């Protein structure tokens, strides 16, 4: 199918998708309207300040976004969203060429589901409901200064203390930590290895919890923090799920979250490519437009081709997932494919924009800065390649 050359913008670069219906289109419009009203006018200022105002949480809750994917009885959605709802959510929040607002706003997507599933009725009232209303915030803490990839070697401990636990250790690089009221942490309650790790919900204001910003991260986000736990007492009912089941509880969520990550990544690649195309049509060098130089034309086609490939793979994985399969190897490879696509498009967009990327185009500049994190967060490239290899029996 040929595309109207005037429409090789963010929307025009999304290949046709057989899975999108009218409800998805309406959802996309709702998301775009929210982003354009509440985020677009301020993104450059927030970028410079390395933060955004807390009121965005309540605005997102009022617009029905924070409750996305959670039970209606606690302030969530009436309907069960599907994977394309999730993908479009991520796409629209990355249309501005930055994932920082989304990363902080959506930390409860990972942190809250285990609480909804395993928490007491009291926790649903004190944690779930206020988080979905945007009144309280959560962060999700796995990574430690000693490493994030080798989770089986995690050293933060939660030793039995009376009927509860006493937590000691340090977590770092935690998105949204500095504004969190609750922390869902992975800590060692048992023996070495993955089977000794449990999920605990810790009040961020508990005695013995101390936080500081991660130096050097500025924008990415000033609320990304290191958290120190020094003899922090956690009541027994804050153990989320059974002891030793941290990663069993999280595995299903990680698979679902991977779709959001891929949606975000490919959206950023579309932004970079759209801006590169627009600039290549406008800028003249050596007496003709950039796009009239063969090398530039070919690079633009390479960018579009890799995006189309990414979406085809994404649609295939959605289709399989919806049939009840959990194609872990393909989900891992899809994420790597998407992040490589983004890095390629970010690099080439910066090259085509030349000095304009530093002078005027802030979307591409932001994308260049943030592209690397997509290859690290949600499972690094090496860890996912290894997971795929094991699944394929190597
Ligand atoms: C902006 C930002 C936000 C983040 N938010 C959160 C958050 O909210 N919560 C949270 O828990 N964490 C968060 N993280 C941490 C992130 O998950 C980790 O950075 C990631 O898991 C990698 O861990 P590490 O940085 O300790 O790298 P390491 O584990 O030290 O690994 C370093 C590099 O070596 C590679 N590597 C490791 N082992 C192997 C191997 N066997 N073979 C080949 N290569 C290998 C890794 O893939 C990586 O590229 C965030 C990070 C960033 C930068």
CSV table of C-alpha atoms and ligand atoms in Angstrom, one decimal:
chain,number,residue,atom,x,y,z
A,1,UNK,CA,0.0,0.0,0.0
A,2,UNK,CA,1.4,3.4,-0.9
A,3,UNK,CA,1.2,6.2,1.6
A,4,UNK,CA,0.1,9.7,0.9
A,5,UNK,CA,3.5,11.5,1.0
A,6,UNK,CA,1.9,14.4,2.9
A,7,UNK,CA,1.0,12.1,5.7
A,8,UNK,CA,4.4,10.7,6.8
A,9,UNK,CA,3.9,12.2,10.2
A,10,UNK,CA,3.5,10.4,13.5
A,11,UNK,CA,0.1,9.0,12.6
A,12,UNK,CA,0.9,8.2,9.0
A,13,UNK,CA,4.0,6.2,10.0
A,14,UNK,CA,1.9,3.8,12.0
A,15,UNK,CA,1.3,0.9,9.7
A,16,UNK,CA,-2.4,-0.3,9.3
A,17,UNK,CA,-3.3,-2.7,12.1
A,18,UNK,CA,-6.0,-5.3,11.8
A,19,UNK,CA,-6.5,-5.4,15.5
A,20,UNK,CA,-7.6,-1.8,16.0
A,21,UNK,CA,-11.3,-1.1,16.1
A,22,UNK,CA,-13.5,2.0,16.7
A,23,UNK,CA,-13.2,1.6,20.5
A,24,UNK,CA,-9.4,1.8,20.2
A,25,UNK,CA,-9.6,4.9,18.0
A,26,UNK,CA,-11.9,6.6,20.6
A,27,UNK,CA,-9.4,5.6,23.3
A,28,UNK,CA,-6.6,7.1,21.3
A,29,UNK,CA,-8.5,10.4,20.9
A,30,UNK,CA,-9.2,10.5,24.6
A,31,UNK,CA,-5.5,10.0,25.4
A,32,UNK,CA,-4.3,12.5,22.8
A,33,UNK,CA,-6.7,15.1,24.2
A,34,UNK,CA,-5.4,14.5,27.7
A,35,UNK,CA,-1.7,14.8,26.6
A,36,UNK,CA,-2.4,17.9,24.5
A,37,UNK,CA,-4.3,19.6,27.3
A,38,UNK,CA,-2.1,18.7,30.3
A,39,UNK,CA,1.3,17.8,29.1
A,40,UNK,CA,2.2,19.3,25.7
A,41,UNK,CA,2.1,23.0,26.8
A,42,UNK,CA,4.5,22.3,29.7
A,43,UNK,CA,6.8,19.5,28.5
A,44,UNK,CA,9.8,21.9,27.7
A,45,UNK,CA,9.5,23.5,31.1
A,46,UNK,CA,9.2,20.2,32.9
A,47,UNK,CA,12.1,18.9,30.9
A,48,UNK,CA,14.3,21.9,32.1
A,49,UNK,CA,13.1,21.4,35.7
A,50,UNK,CA,13.5,17.6,35.6
A,51,UNK,CA,10.1,17.1,37.1
A,52,UNK,CA,6.4,17.7,36.7
A,53,UNK,CA,3.7,18.8,39.2
A,54,UNK,CA,2.0,16.3,41.4
A,55,UNK,CA,-1.4,17.5,40.3
A,56,UNK,CA,-0.9,15.6,37.0
A,57,UNK,CA,-1.7,12.4,39.0
A,58,UNK,CA,-5.1,13.7,40.0
A,59,UNK,CA,-5.7,15.1,36.5
A,60,UNK,CA,-4.9,11.7,35.1
A,61,UNK,CA,-7.1,10.0,37.6
A,62,UNK,CA,-10.0,12.3,36.8
A,63,UNK,CA,-9.6,11.6,33.1
A,64,UNK,CA,-9.9,7.9,33.9
A,65,UNK,CA,-6.3,7.1,33.0
A,66,UNK,CA,-4.8,6.0,36.3
A,67,UNK,CA,-7.5,3.4,36.8
A,68,UNK,CA,-6.7,1.8,33.4
A,69,UNK,CA,-6.6,-2.0,33.8
A,70,UNK,CA,-7.7,-2.1,37.4
A,71,UNK,CA,-11.0,-3.4,38.9
A,72,UNK,CA,-13.9,-0.9,38.8
A,73,UNK,CA,-14.7,-1.6,42.4
A,74,UNK,CA,-11.5,0.3,43.4
A,75,UNK,CA,-11.8,3.1,41.0
A,76,UNK,CA,-10.6,1.3,37.9
A,77,UNK,CA,-12.1,0.5,34.5
A,78,UNK,CA,-15.6,-0.9,34.0
A,79,UNK,CA,-14.3,-2.9,31.0
A,80,UNK,CA,-11.3,-5.2,30.7
A,81,UNK,CA,-8.8,-3.4,28.4
A,82,UNK,CA,-7.0,-5.4,25.8
A,83,UNK,CA,-3.4,-5.2,24.7
A,84,UNK,CA,-4.0,-2.6,22.0
A,85,UNK,CA,-5.5,-0.3,24.7
A,86,UNK,CA,-2.3,-0.7,26.6
A,87,UNK,CA,-0.1,-0.2,23.5
A,88,UNK,CA,-2.0,3.0,22.5
A,89,UNK,CA,-1.7,4.4,26.0
A,90,UNK,CA,2.1,4.1,25.7
A,91,UNK,CA,2.1,5.4,22.1
A,92,UNK,CA,0.2,8.6,22.9
A,93,UNK,CA,2.3,9.4,26.0
A,94,UNK,CA,5.5,9.1,23.9
A,95,UNK,CA,4.3,11.3,21.0
A,96,UNK,CA,6.1,14.2,22.6
A,97,UNK,CA,9.4,12.4,22.3
A,98,UNK,CA,9.8,11.7,26.0
A,99,UNK,CA,8.9,8.8,28.2
A,100,UNK,CA,9.7,10.5,31.5
A,101,UNK,CA,6.2,11.6,32.5
A,102,UNK,CA,4.8,8.1,31.5
A,103,UNK,CA,7.6,6.3,33.5
A,104,UNK,CA,6.7,8.1,36.7
A,105,UNK,CA,2.9,8.3,36.2
A,106,UNK,CA,2.6,4.6,35.4
A,107,UNK,CA,4.8,3.0,38.1
A,108,UNK,CA,1.7,1.6,39.7
A,109,UNK,CA,1.0,-0.5,36.6
A,110,UNK,CA,3.7,-2.8,37.9
A,111,UNK,CA,3.6,-2.1,41.6
A,112,UNK,CA,-0.1,-2.2,42.2
A,113,UNK,CA,-1.5,-5.4,40.6
A,114,UNK,CA,0.1,-7.8,43.2
A,115,UNK,CA,-1.5,-5.7,45.9
A,116,UNK,CA,-4.9,-5.9,44.2
A,117,UNK,CA,-4.5,-9.6,43.8
A,118,UNK,CA,-3.1,-10.5,47.2
A,119,UNK,CA,-3.6,-7.6,49.6
A,120,UNK,CA,-6.2,-7.5,52.4
A,121,UNK,CA,-9.4,-5.5,52.2
A,122,UNK,CA,-7.7,-2.9,54.3
A,123,UNK,CA,-4.9,-2.5,51.8
A,124,UNK,CA,-7.4,-2.1,49.0
A,125,UNK,CA,-8.9,0.9,50.9
A,126,UNK,CA,-5.6,2.5,52.1
A,127,UNK,CA,-3.4,1.8,49.0
A,128,UNK,CA,-5.3,0.7,45.9
A,129,UNK,CA,-8.1,3.2,46.0
A,130,UNK,CA,-6.0,6.3,46.8
A,131,UNK,CA,-3.4,5.3,44.2
A,132,UNK,CA,-6.0,5.0,41.5
A,133,UNK,CA,-7.4,8.3,42.6
A,134,UNK,CA,-4.0,10.0,42.1
A,135,UNK,CA,-3.9,10.9,45.8
A,136,UNK,CA,-1.1,8.5,46.7
A,137,UNK,CA,1.8,7.2,44.7
A,138,UNK,CA,3.7,4.0,44.4
A,139,UNK,CA,7.2,3.0,43.2
A,140,UNK,CA,8.5,-0.5,42.3
A,141,UNK,CA,11.9,-1.4,43.6
A,142,UNK,CA,14.0,-4.3,42.4
A,143,UNK,CA,17.4,-2.9,41.3
A,144,UNK,CA,20.2,-2.6,43.9
A,145,UNK,CA,23.5,-0.8,43.7
A,146,UNK,CA,25.2,-4.2,43.3
A,147,UNK,CA,23.3,-4.9,40.1
A,148,UNK,CA,19.9,-5.1,38.4
A,149,UNK,CA,20.3,-7.9,35.9
A,150,UNK,CA,21.2,-10.7,38.3
A,151,UNK,CA,18.1,-10.6,40.4
A,152,UNK,CA,18.7,-13.9,42.0
A,153,UNK,CA,21.6,-12.4,43.9
A,154,UNK,CA,19.6,-9.6,45.5
A,155,UNK,CA,20.9,-8.7,48.9
A,156,UNK,CA,18.1,-6.6,50.5
A,157,UNK,CA,16.8,-8.8,53.4
A,158,UNK,CA,13.5,-9.0,55.1
A,159,UNK,CA,14.2,-11.0,58.3
A,160,UNK,CA,11.4,-12.4,60.4
A,161,UNK,CA,10.9,-10.0,63.4
A,162,UNK,CA,8.1,-11.0,65.7
A,163,UNK,CA,5.0,-11.4,63.5
A,164,UNK,CA,6.4,-9.1,60.8
A,165,UNK,CA,9.7,-8.4,59.0
A,166,UNK,CA,12.7,-6.2,59.4
A,167,UNK,CA,14.1,-4.9,56.1
A,168,UNK,CA,17.7,-3.9,55.5
A,169,UNK,CA,19.4,-3.0,52.2
A,170,UNK,CA,19.5,-0.5,49.4
A,171,UNK,CA,17.6,0.0,46.1
A,172,UNK,CA,18.6,2.3,43.4
A,173,UNK,CA,17.5,3.9,40.1
A,174,UNK,CA,13.8,3.6,41.3
A,175,UNK,CA,11.4,5.6,39.1
A,176,UNK,CA,9.1,7.9,41.1
A,177,UNK,CA,10.8,6.9,44.4
A,178,UNK,CA,11.1,10.4,45.7
A,179,UNK,CA,7.4,11.1,45.5
A,180,UNK,CA,6.2,7.7,46.4
A,181,UNK,CA,4.0,7.0,49.5
A,182,UNK,CA,4.3,3.2,49.1
A,183,UNK,CA,7.1,1.1,47.8
A,184,UNK,CA,6.6,-2.4,46.5
A,185,UNK,CA,10.0,-4.0,47.0
A,186,UNK,CA,11.6,-7.4,46.3
A,187,UNK,CA,13.5,-8.6,49.4
A,188,UNK,CA,15.1,-11.8,50.5
A,189,UNK,CA,13.0,-13.7,53.1
A,190,UNK,CA,14.6,-17.0,52.5
A,191,UNK,CA,17.5,-18.9,51.0
A,192,UNK,CA,19.8,-17.9,48.1
A,193,UNK,CA,18.3,-17.7,44.6
A,194,UNK,CA,15.0,-16.6,43.1
A,195,UNK,CA,12.9,-18.8,45.4
A,196,UNK,CA,14.0,-16.9,48.5
A,197,UNK,CA,12.6,-13.6,47.2
A,198,UNK,CA,9.3,-12.0,48.3
A,199,UNK,CA,7.3,-8.9,47.7
A,200,UNK,CA,6.7,-6.5,50.5
A,201,UNK,CA,4.7,-3.3,50.6
A,202,UNK,CA,6.6,-0.7,52.6
A,203,UNK,CA,5.3,2.6,53.7
A,204,UNK,CA,7.7,5.2,52.3
A,205,UNK,CA,7.4,7.2,55.5
A,206,UNK,CA,8.4,4.3,57.8
A,207,UNK,CA,11.1,4.8,60.4
A,208,UNK,CA,14.4,3.8,58.8
A,209,UNK,CA,13.6,4.6,55.2
A,210,UNK,CA,15.8,7.3,53.7
A,211,UNK,CA,15.8,8.4,50.1
A,212,UNK,CA,18.0,10.5,47.8
A,213,UNK,CA,18.0,11.5,44.2
A,214,UNK,CA,20.2,9.5,41.9
A,215,UNK,CA,22.9,12.0,41.0
A,216,UNK,CA,23.5,12.7,37.3
A,217,UNK,CA,20.1,11.6,36.1
A,218,UNK,CA,18.6,15.1,36.2
A,219,UNK,CA,16.2,14.6,33.2
A,220,UNK,CA,15.6,11.5,33.1
A,221,UNK,CA,13.6,12.4,36.2
A,222,UNK,CA,14.5,14.1,39.5
A,223,UNK,CA,12.2,11.8,41.4
A,224,UNK,CA,14.2,8.7,40.4
A,225,UNK,CA,15.9,7.8,43.7
A,226,UNK,CA,18.1,5.5,45.8
A,227,UNK,CA,16.3,4.1,48.8
A,228,UNK,CA,18.0,3.0,52.0
A,229,UNK,CA,16.3,0.6,54.4
A,230,UNK,CA,17.8,0.6,57.8
A,231,UNK,CA,16.0,-1.8,60.2
A,232,UNK,CA,12.6,-0.9,58.7
A,233,UNK,CA,9.8,-2.8,60.5
A,234,UNK,CA,7.1,-4.1,58.1
A,235,UNK,CA,3.9,-5.7,59.4
A,236,UNK,CA,3.2,-9.3,58.3
A,237,UNK,CA,0.1,-8.3,56.3
A,238,UNK,CA,2.4,-6.2,54.0
A,239,UNK,CA,3.8,-9.4,52.6
A,240,UNK,CA,2.3,-9.5,49.2
A,241,UNK,CA,1.6,-13.1,48.1
A,242,UNK,CA,3.3,-16.0,49.7
A,243,UNK,CA,7.0,-15.9,50.8
A,244,UNK,CA,9.4,-16.8,48.0
A,245,UNK,CA,7.0,-16.1,45.2
A,246,UNK,CA,8.1,-12.6,44.2
A,247,UNK,CA,9.1,-13.4,40.6
A,248,UNK,CA,6.3,-15.9,40.1
A,249,UNK,CA,3.8,-13.1,41.0
A,250,UNK,CA,5.5,-10.7,38.6
A,251,UNK,CA,6.2,-12.9,35.6
A,252,UNK,CA,2.7,-12.5,34.1
A,253,UNK,CA,2.8,-8.7,34.5
A,254,UNK,CA,6.3,-8.5,33.0
A,255,UNK,CA,5.0,-10.2,29.9
A,256,UNK,CA,2.0,-7.8,29.6
A,257,UNK,CA,4.2,-4.8,30.4
A,258,UNK,CA,6.5,-5.7,27.6
A,259,UNK,CA,3.7,-4.8,25.1
A,260,UNK,CA,3.6,-1.2,26.6
A,261,UNK,CA,7.3,-0.9,26.4
A,262,UNK,CA,7.3,-1.9,22.7
A,263,UNK,CA,4.4,0.5,22.1
A,264,UNK,CA,6.4,3.3,23.7
A,265,UNK,CA,9.6,2.4,21.8
A,266,UNK,CA,8.0,2.2,18.3
A,267,UNK,CA,6.1,5.4,19.0
A,268,UNK,CA,9.4,7.2,19.8
A,269,UNK,CA,10.9,5.8,16.6
A,270,UNK,CA,7.9,7.2,14.6
A,271,UNK,CA,8.4,10.6,16.1
A,272,UNK,CA,12.1,10.6,15.2
A,273,UNK,CA,11.4,9.4,11.7
A,274,UNK,CA,8.5,11.9,11.1
A,275,UNK,CA,10.7,14.8,12.2
A,276,UNK,CA,13.6,13.6,10.1
A,277,UNK,CA,11.3,13.4,7.0
A,278,UNK,CA,9.8,16.8,7.6
A,279,UNK,CA,13.3,18.3,7.9
A,280,UNK,CA,14.6,16.5,4.9
A,281,UNK,CA,11.8,17.9,2.8
A,282,UNK,CA,12.5,21.4,4.0
A,283,UNK,CA,16.3,21.8,4.3
A,284,UNK,CA,18.4,22.5,1.2
A,285,UNK,CA,22.0,21.7,0.8
A,286,UNK,CA,24.1,21.8,-2.4
A,287,UNK,CA,21.2,23.3,-4.2
A,288,UNK,CA,18.6,20.7,-3.5
A,289,UNK,CA,16.5,19.4,-0.6
A,290,UNK,CA,18.0,16.8,1.7
A,291,UNK,CA,15.4,14.3,0.6
A,292,UNK,CA,16.6,14.7,-3.0
A,293,UNK,CA,20.0,13.3,-2.0
A,294,UNK,CA,19.9,9.6,-2.6
A,295,UNK,CA,21.7,8.6,0.6
A,296,UNK,CA,19.1,10.6,2.7
A,297,UNK,CA,16.2,9.0,0.9
A,298,UNK,CA,17.6,5.5,1.5
A,299,UNK,CA,18.1,6.2,5.2
A,300,UNK,CA,14.5,7.4,5.5
A,301,UNK,CA,13.3,4.2,3.8
A,302,UNK,CA,15.4,2.1,6.1
A,303,UNK,CA,13.8,3.9,9.1
A,304,UNK,CA,10.3,3.3,7.8
A,305,UNK,CA,11.1,-0.3,7.0
A,306,UNK,CA,12.4,-1.1,10.5
A,307,UNK,CA,9.3,0.6,12.0
A,308,UNK,CA,7.0,-1.5,9.8
A,309,UNK,CA,8.8,-4.6,10.7
A,310,UNK,CA,8.5,-3.8,14.4
A,311,UNK,CA,4.8,-3.3,14.1
A,312,UNK,CA,4.3,-6.5,12.1
A,313,UNK,CA,6.1,-8.5,14.8
A,314,UNK,CA,4.2,-6.7,17.5
A,315,UNK,CA,0.8,-7.5,15.9
A,316,UNK,CA,1.9,-11.1,15.6
A,317,UNK,CA,2.7,-11.3,19.3
A,318,UNK,CA,-0.6,-9.6,20.3
A,319,UNK,CA,-2.4,-12.1,18.1
A,320,UNK,CA,-0.7,-15.1,19.7
A,321,UNK,CA,-1.1,-13.7,23.2
A,322,UNK,CA,-4.8,-13.2,22.6
A,323,UNK,CA,-5.1,-16.8,21.6
A,324,UNK,CA,-3.7,-17.8,25.0
A,325,UNK,CA,-0.1,-18.4,24.0
A,326,UNK,CA,2.7,-16.8,26.0
A,327,UNK,CA,5.4,-16.5,23.4
A,328,UNK,CA,8.2,-15.6,25.8
A,329,UNK,CA,11.0,-16.0,23.3
A,330,UNK,CA,9.3,-13.8,20.7
A,331,UNK,CA,8.2,-11.2,23.3
A,332,UNK,CA,11.9,-10.9,24.3
A,333,UNK,CA,13.1,-10.7,20.8
A,334,UNK,CA,10.3,-8.2,19.9
A,335,UNK,CA,11.5,-5.9,22.7
A,336,UNK,CA,15.1,-6.1,21.4
A,337,UNK,CA,13.9,-5.5,17.9
A,338,UNK,CA,11.9,-2.5,18.9
A,339,UNK,CA,14.7,-0.9,21.0
A,340,UNK,CA,17.2,-1.4,18.2
A,341,UNK,CA,14.7,0.2,15.8
A,342,UNK,CA,14.4,3.2,18.2
A,343,UNK,CA,18.2,3.5,18.5
A,344,UNK,CA,18.7,3.4,14.8
A,345,UNK,CA,15.9,5.9,14.1
A,346,UNK,CA,17.1,8.2,16.9
A,347,UNK,CA,20.6,8.2,15.5
A,348,UNK,CA,19.7,8.8,11.9
A,349,UNK,CA,17.1,11.5,12.8
A,350,UNK,CA,19.8,13.3,14.7
A,351,UNK,CA,22.1,13.0,11.8
A,352,UNK,CA,19.6,14.3,9.3
A,353,UNK,CA,18.6,17.2,11.5
A,354,UNK,CA,22.2,18.1,12.1
A,355,UNK,CA,22.5,21.3,14.1
A,356,UNK,CA,18.7,21.7,14.1
A,357,UNK,CA,18.4,18.9,16.6
A,358,UNK,CA,20.3,21.1,19.1
A,359,UNK,CA,18.9,24.4,18.0
A,360,UNK,CA,15.2,23.9,17.6
A,361,UNK,CA,13.9,20.3,17.5
A,362,UNK,CA,13.4,19.3,21.0
A,363,UNK,CA,11.5,16.1,20.3
A,364,UNK,CA,14.4,14.4,18.5
A,365,UNK,CA,16.9,15.7,21.1
A,366,UNK,CA,14.8,14.2,23.9
A,367,UNK,CA,14.5,10.9,22.0
A,368,UNK,CA,18.3,10.7,21.4
A,369,UNK,CA,18.8,11.2,25.2
A,370,UNK,CA,16.2,8.7,26.2
A,371,UNK,CA,16.6,6.0,23.6
A,372,UNK,CA,19.2,4.1,25.6
A,373,UNK,CA,17.0,3.6,28.6
A,374,UNK,CA,14.6,1.5,26.5
A,375,UNK,CA,17.4,-1.0,25.9
A,376,UNK,CA,18.0,-1.2,29.7
A,377,UNK,CA,14.6,-0.9,31.5
A,378,UNK,CA,12.1,-3.7,31.4
A,379,UNK,CA,14.9,-6.2,30.9
A,380,UNK,CA,18.2,-5.4,29.2
A,381,UNK,CA,19.0,-6.5,25.7
A,382,UNK,CA,21.5,-9.1,27.0
A,383,UNK,CA,19.2,-10.5,29.6
A,384,UNK,CA,16.3,-10.8,27.1
A,385,UNK,CA,18.4,-12.3,24.4
A,386,UNK,CA,19.5,-14.9,27.0
A,387,UNK,CA,15.9,-15.6,28.0
A,388,UNK,CA,15.0,-16.1,24.3
A,389,UNK,CA,17.9,-18.4,23.8
A,390,UNK,CA,17.0,-20.5,26.8
A,391,UNK,CA,13.4,-20.7,25.6
A,392,UNK,CA,14.5,-21.8,22.2
A,393,UNK,CA,16.6,-24.6,23.8
A,394,UNK,CA,20.1,-23.3,23.1
B,1,LIG,C1,15.9,5.9,34.1
B,1,LIG,C2,15.9,4.5,34.8
B,1,LIG,C3,14.8,4.2,35.5
B,1,LIG,C4,14.7,3.0,36.2
B,1,LIG,N1,13.6,2.6,36.9
B,1,LIG,C5,13.7,1.5,37.7
B,1,LIG,C6,12.6,1.2,38.6
B,1,LIG,O1,11.6,1.9,38.7
B,1,LIG,N2,12.7,0.1,39.4
B,1,LIG,C7,13.8,-0.7,39.4
B,1,LIG,O2,13.8,-1.7,40.1
B,1,LIG,N3,14.8,-0.5,38.5
B,1,LIG,C8,14.8,0.6,37.7
B,1,LIG,N4,15.8,0.9,36.9
B,1,LIG,C9,17.0,0.0,36.9
B,1,LIG,C10,17.1,-0.9,35.6
B,1,LIG,O3,16.1,-1.9,35.7
B,1,LIG,C11,18.5,-1.5,35.6
B,1,LIG,O4,19.4,-0.4,35.3
B,1,LIG,C12,18.6,-2.7,34.7
B,1,LIG,O5,17.9,-3.7,35.2
B,1,LIG,C13,20.1,-3.1,34.6
B,1,LIG,O6,20.7,-3.3,35.8
B,1,LIG,P1,22.1,-2.6,36.2
B,1,LIG,O7,22.0,-1.1,35.7
B,1,LIG,O8,22.5,-2.8,37.5
B,1,LIG,O9,23.1,-3.3,35.2
B,1,LIG,P2,24.0,-4.6,35.4
B,1,LIG,O10,23.2,-5.7,36.0
B,1,LIG,O11,25.2,-4.2,36.2
B,1,LIG,O12,24.5,-4.9,34.0
B,1,LIG,C14,25.3,-4.0,33.2
B,1,LIG,C15,25.2,-4.4,31.7
B,1,LIG,O13,25.8,-5.7,31.6
B,1,LIG,C16,24.8,-6.5,30.9
B,1,LIG,N5,24.9,-7.9,31.5
B,1,LIG,C17,24.6,-8.3,32.7
B,1,LIG,N6,24.8,-9.6,32.8
B,1,LIG,C18,25.2,-10.1,31.6
B,1,LIG,C19,25.5,-11.3,31.1
B,1,LIG,N7,25.4,-12.5,31.8
B,1,LIG,N8,25.9,-11.4,29.8
B,1,LIG,C20,26.0,-10.3,29.0
B,1,LIG,N9,25.7,-9.0,29.4
B,1,LIG,C21,25.3,-8.9,30.7
B,1,LIG,C22,23.5,-5.9,31.2
B,1,LIG,O14,22.5,-6.3,30.2
B,1,LIG,C23,23.8,-4.4,31.2
B,1,LIG,O15,23.8,-4.0,29.8
B,1,LIG,C24,15.9,2.1,36.2
B,1,LIG,C25,17.0,2.5,35.4
B,1,LIG,C26,17.0,3.7,34.7
B,1,LIG,C27,18.3,4.1,34.0
